Amino acid sequence: MRTTRMIIAGLAVCGAVTAMAQERTRLPAECRQEIVRLCGTDRSEMRSCMIEKRENLSAPCRQSLRDRVQASRGDAQGEARQSLRRGAQEIAYGSDPLQKLDFHPVSTDRPSPLVLFVHGGGWKRGDKRNATGGFKAPHYNGQGYHFASINYRLVPEATVEQQAADVAAALAKLLAEADRLKIDRRRVVLMGHSAGAHLVALVGTDPQYLRGAGLSYRDVKGVIPLDGAAYDVPAQMDENARLMGDTYKQAFGTDPARQKALSPTHHAAAPNAPAFLILHVQRRDGTAQSKGLGEALRKGDTDATVQGFEGRGLQGHAEINRRLGDPDYPATPVVDAWLKKAFDE
């Protein structure tokens, strides 16, 4: 029973699967045994192992997993419909079907700050609605800020360079409509989780992406990366190769020069976005990468705060995204205070 609970917890998709959905799609015992043989029972590594090695499972077990994911997507789609009913506007910022964003406006008669969120998903998956966490939009609206969550083109059809360009293009679209949307274009913060943390950090340190969208660092007050682990890509290629090596190779290739060019830490000498709040949980690679980025930014005279929170492995990695905005989650008041300072300056 203990092993079964660990498997179920490890396979939960970032909290999107409710208890009812779990019961409807309980994995067969034979499939659970296959997973244990393939990935062991360490819940902190289970999800990454399954992402990388699920093709080694039998066809019936893979089908059971697909049924489970479909159930979770159904719940996420329900949340997405609720989100739109709460007043979110979907806005296209390019011609590709994935170049869209959801804009959650705060009720205001005057221009208000904007928090722009970029989802994670290993650069190859994720969605602006089901990978955002349910607390962020209502919480930041409650703080008096507009909130937007973007989709972007995904690997392998797109490159990481194009993804960073999409982040900049989404921001440019919102700022081009700032008058209509009542956005204060002088007060914008970029936030992202996991792969999204890497992308916002890259846009915040390599000016070519904003410049390509007709913007500059004058258009960004700060950047909040949430538990990223790819700020120094060449170092991460070696650090986490066993579990996530295929994902990193797919995203960043094998050319060290390209890996370095896509590393925010290697761009941390000025110019940068004015300020960074770099948050992490207790993952060895995420902690080291976060501290490394913060140190490099400070050497470049950029204001950078690095702060860690409780949470182990991939469960903690998911929690910081899922619960940010929950008043009872310790990172929420830290981000609130930082945003207030950034927007008031």
Coordinates of N, CA and C in Angstrom, one line a residue, residues 15 42 44 52 77 84 108 175 253 256 277 324 336:
G15 N -0.9 18.7 -9.3 CA -2.1 19.0 -8.5 C -3.4 19.1 -9.4
D42 N 11.0 6.2 -5.5 CA 11.4 7.6 -5.0 C 10.4 8.6 -5.6
S44 N 10.2 11.7 -5.4 CA 10.8 13.0 -5.9 C 11.4 12.8 -7.3
E52 N 10.5 10.6 -19.2 CA 11.6 10.2 -20.0 C 11.5 8.7 -20.5
Q77 N -9.5 21.5 -18.0 CA -10.4 22.2 -19.0 C -11.6 22.9 -18.2
L84 N -12.4 31.6 -17.9 CA -12.9 32.5 -18.8 C -14.2 33.1 -18.4
T108 N -10.7 48.4 -12.8 CA -10.0 49.7 -12.6 C -10.4 50.8 -13.6
L175 N 1.3 45.6 -24.4 CA 1.7 47.1 -24.3 C 1.1 47.9 -25.4
G253 N 20.1 21.2 -27.5 CA 21.0 20.6 -28.4 C 22.3 20.2 -27.7
P256 N 27.9 23.4 -27.3 CA 28.1 24.2 -26.1 C 27.9 25.7 -26.3
L277 N 13.7 38.7 -8.5 CA 13.4 37.9 -7.3 C 13.4 36.4 -7.7
L324 N 1.4 29.4 -5.3 CA 1.8 30.9 -5.2 C 0.5 31.7 -5.4
D336 N 4.4 39.3 -2.8 CA 3.6 40.5 -2.7 C 4.4 41.7 -2.3

